[in-house]
mmCIF file of C-alpha atoms in Angstrom:
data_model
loop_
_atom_site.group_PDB
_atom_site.id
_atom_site.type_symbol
_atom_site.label_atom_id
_atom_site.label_comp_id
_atom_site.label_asym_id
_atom_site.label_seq_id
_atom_site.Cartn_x
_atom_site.Cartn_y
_atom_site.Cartn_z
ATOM 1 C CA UNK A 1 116.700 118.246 80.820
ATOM 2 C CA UNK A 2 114.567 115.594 82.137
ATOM 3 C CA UNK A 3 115.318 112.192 82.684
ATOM 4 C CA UNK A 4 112.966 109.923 80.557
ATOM 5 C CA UNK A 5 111.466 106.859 81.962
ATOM 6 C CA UNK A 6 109.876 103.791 80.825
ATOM 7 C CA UNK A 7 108.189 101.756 83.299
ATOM 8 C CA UNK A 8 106.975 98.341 82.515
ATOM 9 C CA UNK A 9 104.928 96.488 85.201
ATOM 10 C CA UNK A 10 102.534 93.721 85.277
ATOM 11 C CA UNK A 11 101.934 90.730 87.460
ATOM 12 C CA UNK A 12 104.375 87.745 86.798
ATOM 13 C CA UNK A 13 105.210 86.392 82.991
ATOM 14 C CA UNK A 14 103.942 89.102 81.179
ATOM 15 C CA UNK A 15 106.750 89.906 78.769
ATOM 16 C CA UNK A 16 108.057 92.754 81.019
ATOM 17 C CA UNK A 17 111.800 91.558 81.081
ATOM 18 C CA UNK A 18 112.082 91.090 77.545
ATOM 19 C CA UNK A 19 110.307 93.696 76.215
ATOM 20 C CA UNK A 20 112.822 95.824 78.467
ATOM 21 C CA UNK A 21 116.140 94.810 76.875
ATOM 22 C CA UNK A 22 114.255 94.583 73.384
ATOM 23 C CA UNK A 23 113.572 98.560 73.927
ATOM 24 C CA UNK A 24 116.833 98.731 75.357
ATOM 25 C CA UNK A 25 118.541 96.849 72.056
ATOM 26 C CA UNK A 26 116.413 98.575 69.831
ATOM 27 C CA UNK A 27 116.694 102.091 71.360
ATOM 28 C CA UNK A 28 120.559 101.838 72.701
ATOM 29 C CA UNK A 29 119.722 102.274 76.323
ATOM 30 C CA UNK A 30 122.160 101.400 78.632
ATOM 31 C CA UNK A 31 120.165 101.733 81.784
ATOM 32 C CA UNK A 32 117.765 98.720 82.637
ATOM 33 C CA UNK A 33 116.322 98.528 86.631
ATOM 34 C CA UNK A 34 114.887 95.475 87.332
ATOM 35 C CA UNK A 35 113.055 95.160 90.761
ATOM 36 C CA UNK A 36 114.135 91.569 90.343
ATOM 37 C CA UNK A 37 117.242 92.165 90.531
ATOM 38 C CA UNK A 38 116.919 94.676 93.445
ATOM 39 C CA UNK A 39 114.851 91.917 95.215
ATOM 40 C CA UNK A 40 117.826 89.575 94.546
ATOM 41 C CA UNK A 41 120.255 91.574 95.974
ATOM 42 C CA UNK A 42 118.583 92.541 99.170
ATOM 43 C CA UNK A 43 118.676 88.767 99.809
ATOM 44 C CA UNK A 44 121.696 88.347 98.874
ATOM 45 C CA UNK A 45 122.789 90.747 101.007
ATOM 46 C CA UNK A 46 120.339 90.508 104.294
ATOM 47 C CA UNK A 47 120.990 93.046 106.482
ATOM 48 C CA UNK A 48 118.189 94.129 108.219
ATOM 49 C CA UNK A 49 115.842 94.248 105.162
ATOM 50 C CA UNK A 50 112.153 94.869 105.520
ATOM 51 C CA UNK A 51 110.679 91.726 104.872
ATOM 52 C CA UNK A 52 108.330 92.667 102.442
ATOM 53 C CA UNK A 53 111.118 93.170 100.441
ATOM 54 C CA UNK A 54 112.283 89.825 100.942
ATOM 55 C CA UNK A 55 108.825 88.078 99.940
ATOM 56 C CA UNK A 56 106.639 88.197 96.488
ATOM 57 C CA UNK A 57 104.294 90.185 95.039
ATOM 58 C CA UNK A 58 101.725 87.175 95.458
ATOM 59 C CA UNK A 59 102.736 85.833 98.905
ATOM 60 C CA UNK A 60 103.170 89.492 100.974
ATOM 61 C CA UNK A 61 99.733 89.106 102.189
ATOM 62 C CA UNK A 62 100.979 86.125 104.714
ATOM 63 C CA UNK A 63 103.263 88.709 106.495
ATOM 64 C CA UNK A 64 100.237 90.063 108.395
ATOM 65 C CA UNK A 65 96.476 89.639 108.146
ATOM 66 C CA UNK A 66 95.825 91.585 104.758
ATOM 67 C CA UNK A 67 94.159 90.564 101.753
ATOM 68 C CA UNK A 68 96.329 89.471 98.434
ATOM 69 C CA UNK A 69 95.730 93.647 96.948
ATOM 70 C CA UNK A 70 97.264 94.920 100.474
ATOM 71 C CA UNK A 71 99.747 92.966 100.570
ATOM 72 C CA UNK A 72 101.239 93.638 96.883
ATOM 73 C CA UNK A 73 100.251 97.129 97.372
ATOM 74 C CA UNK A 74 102.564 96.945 101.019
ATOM 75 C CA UNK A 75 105.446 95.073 99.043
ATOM 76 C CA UNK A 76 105.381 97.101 96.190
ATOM 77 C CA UNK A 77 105.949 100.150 98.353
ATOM 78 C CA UNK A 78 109.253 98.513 99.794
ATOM 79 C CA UNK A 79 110.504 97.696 96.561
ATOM 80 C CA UNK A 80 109.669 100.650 94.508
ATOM 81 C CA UNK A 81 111.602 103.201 97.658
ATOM 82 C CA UNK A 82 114.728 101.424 97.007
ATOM 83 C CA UNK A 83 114.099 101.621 92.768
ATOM 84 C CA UNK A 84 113.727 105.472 93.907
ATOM 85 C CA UNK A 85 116.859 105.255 95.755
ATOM 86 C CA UNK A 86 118.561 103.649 92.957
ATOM 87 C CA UNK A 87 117.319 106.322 90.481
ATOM 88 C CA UNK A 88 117.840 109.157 92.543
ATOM 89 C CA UNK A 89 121.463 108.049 91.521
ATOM 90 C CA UNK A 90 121.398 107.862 87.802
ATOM 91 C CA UNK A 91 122.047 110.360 85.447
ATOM 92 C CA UNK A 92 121.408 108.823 82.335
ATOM 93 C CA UNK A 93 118.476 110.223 79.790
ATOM 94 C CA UNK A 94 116.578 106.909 79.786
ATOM 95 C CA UNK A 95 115.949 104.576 81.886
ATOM 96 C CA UNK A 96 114.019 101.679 81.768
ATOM 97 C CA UNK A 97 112.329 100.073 84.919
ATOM 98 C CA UNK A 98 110.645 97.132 84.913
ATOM 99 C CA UNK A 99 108.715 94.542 87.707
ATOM 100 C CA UNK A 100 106.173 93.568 88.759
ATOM 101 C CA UNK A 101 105.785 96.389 91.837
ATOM 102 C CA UNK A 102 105.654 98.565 89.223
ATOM 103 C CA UNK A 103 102.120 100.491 88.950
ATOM 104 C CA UNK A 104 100.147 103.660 88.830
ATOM 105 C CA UNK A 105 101.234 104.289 92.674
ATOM 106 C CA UNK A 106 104.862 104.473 91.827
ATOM 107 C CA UNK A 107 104.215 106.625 88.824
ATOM 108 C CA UNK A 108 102.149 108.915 91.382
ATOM 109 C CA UNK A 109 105.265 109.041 93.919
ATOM 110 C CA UNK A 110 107.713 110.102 90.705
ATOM 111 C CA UNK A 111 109.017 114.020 90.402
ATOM 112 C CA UNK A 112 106.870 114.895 86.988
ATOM 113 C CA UNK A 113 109.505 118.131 87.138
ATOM 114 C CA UNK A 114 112.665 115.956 86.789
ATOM 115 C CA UNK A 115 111.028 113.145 84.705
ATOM 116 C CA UNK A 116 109.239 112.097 81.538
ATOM 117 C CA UNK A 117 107.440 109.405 82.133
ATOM 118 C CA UNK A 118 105.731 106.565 79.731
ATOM 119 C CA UNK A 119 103.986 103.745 81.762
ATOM 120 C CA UNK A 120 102.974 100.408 80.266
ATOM 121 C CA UNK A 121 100.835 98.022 82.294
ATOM 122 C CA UNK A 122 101.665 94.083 80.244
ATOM 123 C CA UNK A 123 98.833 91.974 80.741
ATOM 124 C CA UNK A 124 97.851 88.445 79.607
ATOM 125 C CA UNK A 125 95.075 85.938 80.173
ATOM 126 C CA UNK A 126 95.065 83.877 82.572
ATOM 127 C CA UNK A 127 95.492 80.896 80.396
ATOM 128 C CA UNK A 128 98.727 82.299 78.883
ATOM 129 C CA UNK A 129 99.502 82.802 82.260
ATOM 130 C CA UNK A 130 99.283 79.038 82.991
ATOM 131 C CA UNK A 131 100.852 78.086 79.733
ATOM 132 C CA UNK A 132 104.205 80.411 80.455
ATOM 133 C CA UNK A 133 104.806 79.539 83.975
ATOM 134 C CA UNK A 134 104.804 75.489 83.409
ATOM 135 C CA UNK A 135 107.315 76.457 80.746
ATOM 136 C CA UNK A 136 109.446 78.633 82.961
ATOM 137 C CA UNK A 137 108.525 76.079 85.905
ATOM 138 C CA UNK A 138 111.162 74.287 83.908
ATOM 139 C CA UNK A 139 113.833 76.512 83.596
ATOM 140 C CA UNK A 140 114.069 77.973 87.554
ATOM 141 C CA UNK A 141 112.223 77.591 91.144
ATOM 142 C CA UNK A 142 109.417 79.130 90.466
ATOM 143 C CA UNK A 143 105.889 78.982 92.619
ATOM 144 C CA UNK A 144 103.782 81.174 90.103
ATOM 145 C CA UNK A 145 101.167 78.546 88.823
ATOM 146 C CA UNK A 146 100.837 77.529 92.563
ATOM 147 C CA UNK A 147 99.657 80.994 93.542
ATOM 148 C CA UNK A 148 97.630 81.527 90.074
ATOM 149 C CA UNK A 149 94.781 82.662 92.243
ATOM 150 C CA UNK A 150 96.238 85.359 93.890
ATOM 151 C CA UNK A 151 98.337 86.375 90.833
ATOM 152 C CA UNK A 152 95.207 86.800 88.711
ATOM 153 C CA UNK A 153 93.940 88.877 91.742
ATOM 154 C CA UNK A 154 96.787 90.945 91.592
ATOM 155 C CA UNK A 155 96.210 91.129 87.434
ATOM 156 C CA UNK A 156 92.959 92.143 88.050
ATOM 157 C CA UNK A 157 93.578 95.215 89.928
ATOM 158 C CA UNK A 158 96.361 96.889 88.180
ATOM 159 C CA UNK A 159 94.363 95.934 84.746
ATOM 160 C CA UNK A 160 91.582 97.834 86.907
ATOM 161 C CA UNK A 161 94.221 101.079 87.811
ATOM 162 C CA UNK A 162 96.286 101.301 84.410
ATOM 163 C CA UNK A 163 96.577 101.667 80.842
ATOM 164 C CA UNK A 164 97.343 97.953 79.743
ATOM 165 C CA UNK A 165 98.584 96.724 76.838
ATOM 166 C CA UNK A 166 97.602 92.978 76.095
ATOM 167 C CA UNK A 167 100.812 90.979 75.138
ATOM 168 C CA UNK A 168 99.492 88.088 73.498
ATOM 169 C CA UNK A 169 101.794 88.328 70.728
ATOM 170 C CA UNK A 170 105.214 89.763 71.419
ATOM 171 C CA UNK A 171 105.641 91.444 68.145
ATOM 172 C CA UNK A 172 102.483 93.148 67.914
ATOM 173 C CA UNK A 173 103.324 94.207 71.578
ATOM 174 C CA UNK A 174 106.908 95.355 70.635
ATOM 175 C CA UNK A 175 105.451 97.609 67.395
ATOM 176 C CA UNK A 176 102.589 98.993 69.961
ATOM 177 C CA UNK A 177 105.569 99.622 72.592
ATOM 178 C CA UNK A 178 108.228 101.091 70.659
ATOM 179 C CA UNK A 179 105.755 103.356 68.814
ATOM 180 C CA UNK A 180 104.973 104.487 72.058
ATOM 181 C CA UNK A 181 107.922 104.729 73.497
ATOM 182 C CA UNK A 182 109.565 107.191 70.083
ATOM 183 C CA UNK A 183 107.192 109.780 71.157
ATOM 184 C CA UNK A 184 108.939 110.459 74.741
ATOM 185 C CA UNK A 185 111.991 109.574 73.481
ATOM 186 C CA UNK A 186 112.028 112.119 70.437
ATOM 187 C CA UNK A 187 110.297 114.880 72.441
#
């Protein structure tokens, strides 16, 4: 039997964190990757880490020459070959994975034989943007609004590369989702 997947990316502030343990409440899933928290511990735990996986999605550009798209596109690869690690050892049904590295390239690079996969790109204006990271400017370090530019770059391609869903309101975005998300899950 297949493992099923649900990916969630999306540049920063997007709803992709709590839309993941909002599927994972509503559907009882147990298994919840965040490359946040993958990011987290590889700094935590610095041992010879690439350092693209020690930077952001919006700063990995400033490792080398490369424009803001090659250098998220270079990051992402870092992070998404340890969320491969990581889920080359799970043997749960469904799992959900969520950050912002995750995009069409990853869901390219995944075994279609040993997984069924549902991708959701979140995407917001940039004006919601704004508006959520001065409120989560509040609650933690956080250098989003700082790098707007580049984030919106960033929005701009994988809204270009991916089937987005617009989460301007998080309980139209949860229906659209979880609707979604019954048909792999009830396969």
């Amino acid at each position: 039997m297949k493992t099923k997947l649900i990916l969630l990316g999306g540049v920063p502030g997007t709803g992709k964190t709590t839309i993941a343990y909002k599927l994972a409440l509503e559907f009882k899933i147990d298994k919840v990757i965040s490359t946040d928290l993958i990011k987290a511990f590889a700094k935590t735990y610095d041992s010879g880490f690439d350092r693209y996986i020690l930077t952001t999605t919006h700063e990995a550009y400033k490792l080398e020459d490369l424009s803001v798209i090659d250098g998220y596109l270079k990051h992402s690869k870092k992070i998404n070959d340890m969320v491969l690690e990581v889920l080359n050892n799970i043997r749960d049904n469904v799992v959900i994975i969520e950050g912002s590295t995750i995009n069409k390239n990853f869901v390219n690079e995944l075994d279609k034989d040993k997984y069924s996969i549902i991708y959701f790109n979140l995407c917001t204006s940039r004006n919601d943007l704004i508006k959520r990271y001065k409120i989560k400017g509040t609650l933690r370090k956080s250098n989003w609004i700082d790098n707007i530019n580049n984030i919106d770059e960033i929005a701009k391609y994988l809204s270009k590369y991916n089937l987005n869903i617009i989460n301007d309101d998080l309980e139209k975005t949860m229906e659209r989702i979880t609707n979604d998300v019954k048909e792999i899950l009830y396969i």
